Coordinates of C-alpha atoms in Angstrom, one line a residue:
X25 CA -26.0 -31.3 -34.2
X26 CA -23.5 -29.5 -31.9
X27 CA -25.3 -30.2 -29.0
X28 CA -25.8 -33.6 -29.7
X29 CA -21.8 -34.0 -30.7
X30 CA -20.6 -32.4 -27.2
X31 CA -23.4 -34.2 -25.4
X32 CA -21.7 -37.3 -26.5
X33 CA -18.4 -36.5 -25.7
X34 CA -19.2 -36.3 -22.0
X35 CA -22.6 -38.4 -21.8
X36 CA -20.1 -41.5 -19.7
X37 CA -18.8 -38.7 -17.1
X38 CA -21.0 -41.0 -14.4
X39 CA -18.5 -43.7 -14.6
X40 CA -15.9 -41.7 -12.6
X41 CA -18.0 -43.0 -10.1
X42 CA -17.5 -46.6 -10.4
X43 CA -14.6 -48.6 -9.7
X44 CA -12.0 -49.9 -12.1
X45 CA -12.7 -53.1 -11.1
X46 CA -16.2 -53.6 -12.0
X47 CA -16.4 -51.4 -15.0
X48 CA -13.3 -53.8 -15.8
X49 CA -15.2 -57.0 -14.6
X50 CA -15.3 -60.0 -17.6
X51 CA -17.6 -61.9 -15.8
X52 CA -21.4 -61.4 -14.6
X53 CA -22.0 -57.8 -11.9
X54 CA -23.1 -59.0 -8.3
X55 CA -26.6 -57.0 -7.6
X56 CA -24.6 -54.7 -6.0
X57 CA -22.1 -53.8 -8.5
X58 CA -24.9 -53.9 -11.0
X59 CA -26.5 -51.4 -8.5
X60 CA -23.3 -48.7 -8.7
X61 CA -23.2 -49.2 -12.5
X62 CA -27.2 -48.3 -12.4
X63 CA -25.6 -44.8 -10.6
X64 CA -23.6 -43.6 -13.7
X65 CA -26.3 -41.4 -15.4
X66 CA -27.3 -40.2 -12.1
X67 CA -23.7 -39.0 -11.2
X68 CA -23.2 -37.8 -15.0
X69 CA -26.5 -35.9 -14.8
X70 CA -25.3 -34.3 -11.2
X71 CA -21.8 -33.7 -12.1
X72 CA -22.7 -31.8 -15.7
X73 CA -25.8 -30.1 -14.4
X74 CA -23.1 -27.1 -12.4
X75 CA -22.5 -26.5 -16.4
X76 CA -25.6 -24.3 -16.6
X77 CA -24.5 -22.6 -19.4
X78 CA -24.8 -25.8 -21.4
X79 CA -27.8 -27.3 -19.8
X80 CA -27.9 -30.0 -22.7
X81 CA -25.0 -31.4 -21.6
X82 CA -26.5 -33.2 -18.3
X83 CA -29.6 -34.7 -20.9
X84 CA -27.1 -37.2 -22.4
X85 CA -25.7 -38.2 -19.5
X86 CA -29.0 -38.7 -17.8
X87 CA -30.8 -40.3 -20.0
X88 CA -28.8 -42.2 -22.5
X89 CA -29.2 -45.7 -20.3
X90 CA -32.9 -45.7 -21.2
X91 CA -34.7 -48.1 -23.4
X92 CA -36.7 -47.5 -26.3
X93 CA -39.6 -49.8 -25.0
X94 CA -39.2 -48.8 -21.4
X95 CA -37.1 -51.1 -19.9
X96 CA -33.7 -48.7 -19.3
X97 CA -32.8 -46.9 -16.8
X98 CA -33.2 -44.7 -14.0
X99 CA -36.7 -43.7 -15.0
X100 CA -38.0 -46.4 -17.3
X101 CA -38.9 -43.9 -20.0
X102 CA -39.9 -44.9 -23.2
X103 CA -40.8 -43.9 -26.7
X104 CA -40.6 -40.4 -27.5
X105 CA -40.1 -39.3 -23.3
X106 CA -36.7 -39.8 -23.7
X107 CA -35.5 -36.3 -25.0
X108 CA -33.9 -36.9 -28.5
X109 CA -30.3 -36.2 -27.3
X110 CA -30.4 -39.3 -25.5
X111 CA -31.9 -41.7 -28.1
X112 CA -28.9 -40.2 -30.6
X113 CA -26.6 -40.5 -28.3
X114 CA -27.4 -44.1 -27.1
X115 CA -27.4 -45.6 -31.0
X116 CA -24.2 -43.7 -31.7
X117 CA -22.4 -45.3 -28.0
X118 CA -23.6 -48.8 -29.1
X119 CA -21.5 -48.3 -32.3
X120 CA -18.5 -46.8 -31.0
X121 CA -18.7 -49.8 -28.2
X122 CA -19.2 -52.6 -30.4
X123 CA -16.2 -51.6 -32.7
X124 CA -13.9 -50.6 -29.8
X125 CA -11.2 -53.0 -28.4
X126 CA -11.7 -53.6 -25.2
X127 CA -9.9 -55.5 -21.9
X128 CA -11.8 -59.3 -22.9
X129 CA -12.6 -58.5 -26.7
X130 CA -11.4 -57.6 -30.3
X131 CA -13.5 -55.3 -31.8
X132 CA -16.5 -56.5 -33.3
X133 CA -17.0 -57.3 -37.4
X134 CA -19.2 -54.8 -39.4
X135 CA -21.8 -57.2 -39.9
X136 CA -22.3 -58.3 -36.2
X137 CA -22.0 -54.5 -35.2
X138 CA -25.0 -54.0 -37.8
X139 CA -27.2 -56.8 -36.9
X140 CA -27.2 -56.3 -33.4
X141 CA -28.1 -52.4 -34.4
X142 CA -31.3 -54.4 -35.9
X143 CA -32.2 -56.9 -33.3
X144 CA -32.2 -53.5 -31.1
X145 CA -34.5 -51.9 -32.9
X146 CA -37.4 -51.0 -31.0
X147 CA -36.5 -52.6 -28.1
X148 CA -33.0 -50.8 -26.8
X149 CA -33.2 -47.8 -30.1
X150 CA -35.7 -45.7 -31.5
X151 CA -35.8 -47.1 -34.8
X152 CA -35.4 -43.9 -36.7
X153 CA -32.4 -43.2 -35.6
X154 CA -30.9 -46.9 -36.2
X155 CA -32.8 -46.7 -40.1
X156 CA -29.8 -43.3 -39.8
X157 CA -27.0 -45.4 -38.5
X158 CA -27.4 -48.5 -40.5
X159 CA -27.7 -46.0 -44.0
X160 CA -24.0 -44.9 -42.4
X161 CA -22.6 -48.2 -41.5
X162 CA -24.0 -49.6 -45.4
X163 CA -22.0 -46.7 -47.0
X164 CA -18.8 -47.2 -44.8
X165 CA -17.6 -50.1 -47.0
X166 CA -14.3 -50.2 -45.9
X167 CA -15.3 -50.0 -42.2
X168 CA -13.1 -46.5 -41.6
X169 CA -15.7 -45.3 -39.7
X170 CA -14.8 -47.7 -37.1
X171 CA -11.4 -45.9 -36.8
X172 CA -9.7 -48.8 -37.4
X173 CA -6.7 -50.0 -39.8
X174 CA -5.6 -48.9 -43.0
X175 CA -7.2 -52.2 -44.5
X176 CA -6.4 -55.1 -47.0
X177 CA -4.4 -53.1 -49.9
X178 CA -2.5 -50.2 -47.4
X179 CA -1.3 -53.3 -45.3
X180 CA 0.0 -55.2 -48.0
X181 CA 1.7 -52.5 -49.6
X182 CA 4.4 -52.6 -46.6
X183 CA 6.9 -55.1 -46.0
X184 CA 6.4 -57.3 -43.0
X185 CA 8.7 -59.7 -41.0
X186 CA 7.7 -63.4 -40.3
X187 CA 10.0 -65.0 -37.5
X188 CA 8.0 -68.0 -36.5
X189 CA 5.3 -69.8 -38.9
X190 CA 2.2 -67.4 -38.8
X191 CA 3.9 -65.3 -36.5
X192 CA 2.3 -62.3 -39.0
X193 CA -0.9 -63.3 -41.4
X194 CA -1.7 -60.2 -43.4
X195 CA -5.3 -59.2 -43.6
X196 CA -7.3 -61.4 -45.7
X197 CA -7.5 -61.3 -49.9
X198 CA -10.9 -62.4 -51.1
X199 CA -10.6 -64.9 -54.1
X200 CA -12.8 -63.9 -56.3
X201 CA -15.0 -65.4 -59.3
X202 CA -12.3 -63.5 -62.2
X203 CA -8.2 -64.7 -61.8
X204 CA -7.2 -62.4 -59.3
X205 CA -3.4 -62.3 -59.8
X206 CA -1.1 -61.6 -56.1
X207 CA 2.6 -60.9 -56.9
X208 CA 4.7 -60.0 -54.0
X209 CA 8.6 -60.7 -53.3
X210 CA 10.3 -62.6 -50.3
X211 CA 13.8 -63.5 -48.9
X212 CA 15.2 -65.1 -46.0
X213 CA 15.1 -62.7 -42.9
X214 CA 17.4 -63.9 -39.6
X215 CA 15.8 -63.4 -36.6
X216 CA 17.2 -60.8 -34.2
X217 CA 19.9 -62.0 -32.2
X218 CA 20.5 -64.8 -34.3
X219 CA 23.8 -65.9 -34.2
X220 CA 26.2 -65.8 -36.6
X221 CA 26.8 -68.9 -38.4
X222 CA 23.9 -70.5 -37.1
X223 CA 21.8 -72.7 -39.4
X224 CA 19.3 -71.4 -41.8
X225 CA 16.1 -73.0 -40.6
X226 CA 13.5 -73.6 -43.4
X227 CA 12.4 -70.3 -44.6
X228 CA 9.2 -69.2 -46.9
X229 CA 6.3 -67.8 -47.7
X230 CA 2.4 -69.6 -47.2
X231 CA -0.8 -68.8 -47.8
X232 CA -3.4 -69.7 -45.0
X233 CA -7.0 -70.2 -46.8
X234 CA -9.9 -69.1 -44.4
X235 CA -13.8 -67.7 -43.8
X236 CA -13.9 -64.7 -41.2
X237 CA -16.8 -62.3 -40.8
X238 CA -14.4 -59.5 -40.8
X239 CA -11.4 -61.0 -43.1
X240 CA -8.6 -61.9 -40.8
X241 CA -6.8 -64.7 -39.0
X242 CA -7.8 -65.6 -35.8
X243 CA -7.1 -68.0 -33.1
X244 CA -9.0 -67.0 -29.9
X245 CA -12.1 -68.7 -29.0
X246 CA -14.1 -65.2 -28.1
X247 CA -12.5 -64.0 -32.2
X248 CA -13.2 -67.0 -33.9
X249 CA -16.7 -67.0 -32.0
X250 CA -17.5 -63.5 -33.2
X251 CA -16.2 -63.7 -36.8
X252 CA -17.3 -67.0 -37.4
X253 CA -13.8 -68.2 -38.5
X254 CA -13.6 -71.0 -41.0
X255 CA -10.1 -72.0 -41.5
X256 CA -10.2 -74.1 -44.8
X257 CA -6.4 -75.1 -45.2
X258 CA -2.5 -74.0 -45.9
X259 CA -0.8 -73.6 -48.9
X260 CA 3.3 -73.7 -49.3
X261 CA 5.4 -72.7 -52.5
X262 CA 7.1 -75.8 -52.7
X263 CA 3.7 -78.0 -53.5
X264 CA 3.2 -78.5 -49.5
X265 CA -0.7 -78.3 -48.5
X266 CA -2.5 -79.1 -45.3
X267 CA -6.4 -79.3 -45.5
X268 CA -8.5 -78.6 -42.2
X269 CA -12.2 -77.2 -42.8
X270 CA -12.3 -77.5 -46.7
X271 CA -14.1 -80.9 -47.8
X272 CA -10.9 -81.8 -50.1
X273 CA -7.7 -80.3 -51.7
X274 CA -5.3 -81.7 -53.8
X275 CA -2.0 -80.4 -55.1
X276 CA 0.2 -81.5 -58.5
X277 CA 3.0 -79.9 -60.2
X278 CA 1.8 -77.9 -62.8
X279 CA 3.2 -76.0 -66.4
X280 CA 1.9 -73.2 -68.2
X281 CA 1.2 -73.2 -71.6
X282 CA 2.3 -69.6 -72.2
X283 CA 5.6 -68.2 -70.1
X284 CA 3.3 -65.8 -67.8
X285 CA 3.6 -62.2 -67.5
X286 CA 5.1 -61.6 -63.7
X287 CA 3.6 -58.6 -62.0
X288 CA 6.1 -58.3 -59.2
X289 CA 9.8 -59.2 -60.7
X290 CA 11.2 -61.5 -63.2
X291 CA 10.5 -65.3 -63.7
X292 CA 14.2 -65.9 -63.0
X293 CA 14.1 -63.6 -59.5
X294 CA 14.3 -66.2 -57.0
X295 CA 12.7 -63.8 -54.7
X296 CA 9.9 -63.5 -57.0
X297 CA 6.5 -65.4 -55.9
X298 CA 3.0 -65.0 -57.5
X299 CA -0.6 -66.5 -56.7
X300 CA -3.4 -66.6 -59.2
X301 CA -6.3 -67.0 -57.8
X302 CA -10.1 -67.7 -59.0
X303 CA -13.4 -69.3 -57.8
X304 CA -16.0 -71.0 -59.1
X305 CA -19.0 -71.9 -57.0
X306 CA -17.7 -74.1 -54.1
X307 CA -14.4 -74.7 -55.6
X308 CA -10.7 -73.1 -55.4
X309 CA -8.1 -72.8 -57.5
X310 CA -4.7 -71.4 -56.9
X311 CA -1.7 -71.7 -58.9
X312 CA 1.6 -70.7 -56.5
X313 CA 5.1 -69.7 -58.6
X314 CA 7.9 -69.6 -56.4
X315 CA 11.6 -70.7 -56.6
X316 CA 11.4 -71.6 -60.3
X317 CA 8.3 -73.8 -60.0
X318 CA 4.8 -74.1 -60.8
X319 CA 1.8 -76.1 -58.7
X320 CA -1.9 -76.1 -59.2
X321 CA -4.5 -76.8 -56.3
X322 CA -7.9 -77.4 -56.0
X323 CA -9.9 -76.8 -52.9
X324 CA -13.7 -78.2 -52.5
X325 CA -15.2 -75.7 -50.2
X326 CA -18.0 -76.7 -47.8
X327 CA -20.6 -75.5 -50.0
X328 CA -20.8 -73.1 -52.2
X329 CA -21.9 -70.1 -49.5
X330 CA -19.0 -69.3 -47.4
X331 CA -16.6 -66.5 -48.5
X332 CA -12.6 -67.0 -49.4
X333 CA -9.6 -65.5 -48.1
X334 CA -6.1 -65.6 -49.0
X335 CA -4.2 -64.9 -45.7
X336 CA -0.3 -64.0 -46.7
X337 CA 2.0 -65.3 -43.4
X338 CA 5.7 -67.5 -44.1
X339 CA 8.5 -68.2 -41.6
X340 CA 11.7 -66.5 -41.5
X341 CA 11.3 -64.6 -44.1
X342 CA 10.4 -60.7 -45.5
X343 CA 7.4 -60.2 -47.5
X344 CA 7.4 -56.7 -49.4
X345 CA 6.5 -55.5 -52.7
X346 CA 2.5 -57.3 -52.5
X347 CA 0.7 -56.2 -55.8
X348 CA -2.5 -57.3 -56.5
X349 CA -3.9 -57.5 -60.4
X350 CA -7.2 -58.1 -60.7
X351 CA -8.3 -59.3 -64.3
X352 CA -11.6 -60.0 -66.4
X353 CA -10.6 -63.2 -66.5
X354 CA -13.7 -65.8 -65.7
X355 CA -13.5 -69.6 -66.3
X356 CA -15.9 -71.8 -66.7
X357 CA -16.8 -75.1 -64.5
X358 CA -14.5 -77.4 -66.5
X359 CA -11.7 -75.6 -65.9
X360 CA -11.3 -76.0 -62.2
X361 CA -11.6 -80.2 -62.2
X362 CA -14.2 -81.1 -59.4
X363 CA -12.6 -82.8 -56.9
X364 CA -16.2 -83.4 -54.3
X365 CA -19.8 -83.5 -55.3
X366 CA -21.8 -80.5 -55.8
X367 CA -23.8 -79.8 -52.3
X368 CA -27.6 -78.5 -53.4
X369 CA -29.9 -77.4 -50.8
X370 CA -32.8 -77.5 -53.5
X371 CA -33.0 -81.1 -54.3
X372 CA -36.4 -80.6 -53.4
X373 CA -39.9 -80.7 -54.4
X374 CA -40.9 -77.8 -57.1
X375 CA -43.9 -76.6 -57.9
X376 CA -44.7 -73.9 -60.0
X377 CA -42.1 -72.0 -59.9
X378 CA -38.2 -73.6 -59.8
X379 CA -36.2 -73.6 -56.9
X380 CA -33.7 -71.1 -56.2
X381 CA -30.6 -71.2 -53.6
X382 CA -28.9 -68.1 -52.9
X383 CA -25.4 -67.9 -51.9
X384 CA -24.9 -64.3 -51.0
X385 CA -27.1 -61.0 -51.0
X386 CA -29.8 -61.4 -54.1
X387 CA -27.3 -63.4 -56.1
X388 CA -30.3 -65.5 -57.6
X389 CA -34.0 -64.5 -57.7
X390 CA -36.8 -66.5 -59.2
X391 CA -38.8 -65.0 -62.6
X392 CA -41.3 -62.0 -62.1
X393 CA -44.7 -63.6 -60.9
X394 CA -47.1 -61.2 -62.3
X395 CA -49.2 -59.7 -59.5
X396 CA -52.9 -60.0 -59.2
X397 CA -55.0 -58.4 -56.4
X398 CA -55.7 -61.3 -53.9
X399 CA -52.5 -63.6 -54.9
X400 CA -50.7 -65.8 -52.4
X401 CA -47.5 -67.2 -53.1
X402 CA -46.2 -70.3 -50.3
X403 CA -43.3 -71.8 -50.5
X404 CA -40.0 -73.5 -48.0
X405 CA -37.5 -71.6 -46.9
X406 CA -34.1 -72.5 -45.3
X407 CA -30.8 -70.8 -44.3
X408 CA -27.7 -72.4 -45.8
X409 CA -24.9 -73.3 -43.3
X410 CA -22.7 -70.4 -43.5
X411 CA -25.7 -68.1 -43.1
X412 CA -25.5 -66.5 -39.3
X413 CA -27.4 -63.1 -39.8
X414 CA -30.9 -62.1 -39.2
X415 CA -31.1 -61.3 -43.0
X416 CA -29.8 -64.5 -44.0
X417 CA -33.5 -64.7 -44.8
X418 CA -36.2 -64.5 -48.0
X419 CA -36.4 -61.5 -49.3
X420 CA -39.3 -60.1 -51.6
X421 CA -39.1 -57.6 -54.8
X422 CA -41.9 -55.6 -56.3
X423 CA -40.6 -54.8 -59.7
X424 CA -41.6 -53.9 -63.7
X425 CA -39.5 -54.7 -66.7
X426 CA -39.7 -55.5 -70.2
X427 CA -38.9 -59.1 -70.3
X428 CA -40.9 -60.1 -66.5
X429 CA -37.1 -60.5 -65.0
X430 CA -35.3 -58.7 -62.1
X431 CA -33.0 -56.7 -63.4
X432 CA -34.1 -56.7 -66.8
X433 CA -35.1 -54.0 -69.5
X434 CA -36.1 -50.8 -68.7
X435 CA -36.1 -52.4 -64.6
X436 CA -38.0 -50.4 -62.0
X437 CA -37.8 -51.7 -58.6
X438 CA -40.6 -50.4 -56.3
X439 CA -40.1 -52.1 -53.0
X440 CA -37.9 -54.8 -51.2
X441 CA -39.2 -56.4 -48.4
X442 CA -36.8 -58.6 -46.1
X443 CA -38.7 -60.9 -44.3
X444 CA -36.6 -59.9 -41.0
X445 CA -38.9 -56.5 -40.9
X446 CA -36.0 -54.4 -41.8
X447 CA -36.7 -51.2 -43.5
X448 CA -35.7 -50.2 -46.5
X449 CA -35.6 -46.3 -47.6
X450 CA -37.6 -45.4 -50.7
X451 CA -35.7 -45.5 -54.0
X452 CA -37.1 -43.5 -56.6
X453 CA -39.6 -44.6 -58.2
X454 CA -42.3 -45.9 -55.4
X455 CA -43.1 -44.6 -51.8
X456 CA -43.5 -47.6 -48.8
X457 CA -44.9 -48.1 -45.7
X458 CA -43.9 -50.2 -43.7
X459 CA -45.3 -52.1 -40.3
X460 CA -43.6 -54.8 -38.6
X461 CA -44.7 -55.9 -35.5
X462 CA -43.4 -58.7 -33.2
X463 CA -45.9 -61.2 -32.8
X464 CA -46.6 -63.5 -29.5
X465 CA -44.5 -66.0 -31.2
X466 CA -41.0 -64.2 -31.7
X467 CA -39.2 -65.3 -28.8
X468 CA -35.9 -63.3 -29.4
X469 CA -33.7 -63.7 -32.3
X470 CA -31.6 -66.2 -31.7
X471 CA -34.3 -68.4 -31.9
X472 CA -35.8 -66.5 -35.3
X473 CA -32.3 -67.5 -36.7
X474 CA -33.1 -71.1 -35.8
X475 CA -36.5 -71.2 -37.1
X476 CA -35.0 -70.3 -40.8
X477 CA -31.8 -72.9 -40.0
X478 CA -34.4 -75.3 -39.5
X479 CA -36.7 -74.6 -42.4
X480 CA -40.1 -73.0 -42.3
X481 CA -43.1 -72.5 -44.3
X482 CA -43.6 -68.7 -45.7
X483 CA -46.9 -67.3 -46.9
X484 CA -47.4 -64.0 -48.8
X485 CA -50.6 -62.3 -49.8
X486 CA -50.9 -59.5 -51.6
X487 CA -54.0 -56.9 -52.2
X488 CA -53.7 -54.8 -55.6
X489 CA -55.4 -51.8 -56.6
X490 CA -54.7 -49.7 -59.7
X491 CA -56.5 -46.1 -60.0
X492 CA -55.7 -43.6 -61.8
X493 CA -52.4 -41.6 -61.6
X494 CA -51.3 -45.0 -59.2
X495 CA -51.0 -48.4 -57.7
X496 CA -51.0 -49.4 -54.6
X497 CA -49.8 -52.6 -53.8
X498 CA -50.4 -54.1 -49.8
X499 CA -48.3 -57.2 -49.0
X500 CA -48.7 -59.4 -45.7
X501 CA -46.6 -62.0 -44.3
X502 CA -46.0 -63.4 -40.9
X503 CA -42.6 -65.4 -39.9
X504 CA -41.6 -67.2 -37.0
X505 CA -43.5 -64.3 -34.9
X506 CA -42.1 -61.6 -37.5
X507 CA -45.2 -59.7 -38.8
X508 CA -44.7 -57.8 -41.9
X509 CA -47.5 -55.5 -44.0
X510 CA -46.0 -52.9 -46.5
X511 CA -48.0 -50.7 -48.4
X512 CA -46.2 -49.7 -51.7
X513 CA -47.6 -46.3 -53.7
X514 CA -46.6 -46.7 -57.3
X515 CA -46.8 -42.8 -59.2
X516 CA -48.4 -43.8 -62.7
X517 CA -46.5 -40.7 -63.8
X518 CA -44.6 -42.6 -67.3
X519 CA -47.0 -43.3 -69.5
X520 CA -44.7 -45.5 -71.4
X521 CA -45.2 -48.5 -68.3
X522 CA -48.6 -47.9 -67.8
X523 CA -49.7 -51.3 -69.3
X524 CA -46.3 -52.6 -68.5
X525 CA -47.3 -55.3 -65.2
X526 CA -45.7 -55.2 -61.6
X527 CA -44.2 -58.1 -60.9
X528 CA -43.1 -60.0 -57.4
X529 CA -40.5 -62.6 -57.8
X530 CA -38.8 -64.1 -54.5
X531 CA -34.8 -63.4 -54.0
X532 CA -32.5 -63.2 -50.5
X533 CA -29.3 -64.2 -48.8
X534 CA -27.6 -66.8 -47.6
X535 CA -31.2 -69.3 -48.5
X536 CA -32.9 -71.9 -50.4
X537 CA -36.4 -71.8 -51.4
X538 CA -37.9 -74.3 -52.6
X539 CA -42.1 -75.8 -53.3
X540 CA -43.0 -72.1 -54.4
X541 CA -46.7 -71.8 -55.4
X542 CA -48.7 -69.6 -56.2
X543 CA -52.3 -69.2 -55.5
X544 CA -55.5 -66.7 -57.1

């Protein structure tokens, strides 16, 4: 591990070779410069080799341009050629550059930083050392691994300054399906250099409503580009709205029925201001206190997949003292008045199992299909809108419980297969096996993204057999050139499950499935 670690430190040394103005360059390298930046690993390999004390040193730097599959650089090696240093080293410099700021680009959100991690797999990385890195970047989920911020709640506990409208937008709040309750206090803040005497220009908090990969504001094209930024609308204390990406929003005075408790000051603190905030499905609801009054309004989302952010920003004013108070508070659909129609993407055909749509990672899953040695289950599948990720895909669960449901009694889950090949470490209770290869039709993944935009048909077989002391459970599918075949080993060690069935049922992200059959 220490030689990898110092290895790293030094493995860009080559690039004190190369002028500032190409490794600087936005646009597309000439031959030529592409030629000098083809140099680095040589230099870095020449200048680190006089360390001969350390001869590990000059292996990073050498080798940590080449490509899993042979296509890197300067020797084309491939596989296992490429010492181990190198491959480490190469995974853990993709990281650190996708999360870096640079000269043309923000860093990059968590979730773009891991799917292109997959989409290299194989190709650019050795695999096993992106199955390490992804286990990392799952566990970091606050993204300090990235070195970045404080985050959401250390920002907010701070007071910060607005001079013009949205000249500061604090990082985003996620609104979430119990009353999340925001209190915070605000005044009127003069601008420096103000003049004395001048005229106090309209002053107050907002909220700016919004989607973003990695939570924030943004109004570059290359940020709102790579974070996917949805900006749904803007909310002001005195009843104001403005609506831009939601479908509809609408804003009335409102009145509680009971004098609420205020989290951040009293109810007759003019500086006082408070937000509760809830969601259910694809609609909003957000009821602002500030300067003695109450409003309530509704926002119809674009469907019911995107995320939900509460962005805190104002003009001329300080906001300090931000509390948030999450509750356990759910409502129920007539509570929140709907104010668009429901969009499904299931309004389909079903066969003989119902349709499922699935708005974020396994929120829904069909019932446990139980599994029979030579079963096939077909059905449609089709990313929602808001999906943008390789995984925004089917995914497939082998499972046992009581009542046939995932999740249920005395639940066992023994293998999740993601129909983007992604492995998936062993959990306790199974061991798998897993080959994915990339057939003649995968083109690259853009256009595997497309494929599931578009819709495609899916077909699953599956090969049981049951000896003693195990199952073993093969399952096949093949997807838009994706070819999957895991092999799951099933311990018959409790003799309480032993006649207790394995079942498969269909779950996912971001997806709707839809005609599921099953066949044998």
């Amino acid at each position: 591990c220490d030689e990898v670690y110092y290895a790293a430190l030094l493995h860009d040394v080559g690039k004190i070779g190369t002028p500032d103005e190409i490794l600087k360059k936005h646009g597309r390298l000439t031959e030529e410069e592409y030629e000098l930046v083809r140099q680095q690993p040589v230099l870095g390999n020449q200048i680190l080799s006089s360390i001969t004390e350390f001869p590990y040193l000059a292996v990073g730097a050498r080798y940590h341009r080449e490509h899993y599959d042979g296509t890197g650089y300067p020797e084309g090696l491939s596989g296992e050629a490429i010492p181990e240093i190198a491959r480490i080293v190469t995974v853990a410099d993709a990281y650190d550059s996708m999360t870096s700021k640079s000269s043309y680009r923000e860093p990059l959100p968590q979730q773009l930083v891991r799917e292109e991690l997959v989409k290299g797999s194989g190709s650019q990385f050795d695999p096993k050392f992106v199955g390490a890195m992804l286990q990392m970047v799952d566990a970091d989920m606050g993204y300090q691994m990235a070195g970045q911020d404080e985050g959401v709640d250390a920002l907010l506990q701070h007071a910060f300054h607005c001079g013009e409208y949205r000249s500061i937008i604090s990082n985003g709040i996620e609104i979430p399906e119990r009353i999340l309750k925001i209190c915070f206090q605000s005044s009127y803040q003069a601008d420096s250099g103000e003049e004395e005497g001048h005229t106090e220009p309209f002053y107050g908090p907002a909220l700016v409503l919004f989607d973003a990969m990695d939570g924030r504001v943004h109004d570059t094209a290359r940020a709102i580009h790579d974070t996917h930024y949805v900006e749904f609308g803007e909310l002001w204390f005195d009843g104001h709205s403005i609506c831009t990406g939601a479908r509809n929003m609408v804003t009335r005075d409102w009145e509680p029925s009971e004098e609420p408790s205020f989290g951040a000051g009293s109810a007759g603190d003019s500086d006082t201001y408070e937000v509760h905030a809830v969601r259910y499905r694809d609609h909003l609801r957000l009821r602002l206190f500030g300067r003695g009054k109450w409003t309530e309004t509704i926002v119809a989302l674009p469907d019911s997949s995107p995320m939900a952010f509460i962005g805190l920003t104002g003009e001329h004013c300080e906001i300090r003292d931000v509390k948030l108070y999450p509750t356990d508070e759910e409502i129920r659909q007539d509570e929140i008045p709907r104010i668009a129609e429901e969009i499904s993407y299931i309004d389909r055909l079903e066969s003989d199992v119902p349709n499922i749509q699935i708005d974020g990672n396994r929120a829904a899953s069909t019932a446990g299909i139980p599994l029979r040695d030579g079963m096939r289950l077909e059905f449609h599948t089709m990313s929602l809108p808001a999906a943008n990720l390789v995984w925004h895909c089917p995914y497939l669960v082998l499972f046992s419980s009581d009542d046939g449901t995932v999740g249920g009694g005395q639940y066992r889950e023994y293998a999740l297969i993601r129909f983007d090949g992604e492995t998936k470490e062993d959990g306790p209770f199974a061991e798998n096996f897993l080959e994915t290869e990339q057939e003649e039709g995968f083109t690259d993944w853009a256009a595997w993204k497309e494929a599931n935009r578009n819709g495609m048909e899916c077909v699953v077989s599956f090969s049981v057999l049951r000896r003693w002391k195990r199952w073993t459970v093969t399952t096949e599918t093949e997807n838009a050139g994706i070819s999957i075949r895991n092999v799951t080993v099933i311990p018959d060690q409790d003799r309480s499950m032993r006649n207790v069935p394995l079942y498969a049922a269909l779950t996912g992200d971001q997806c709707a499935l839809t005609d599921i059959r099953v066949y044998g």
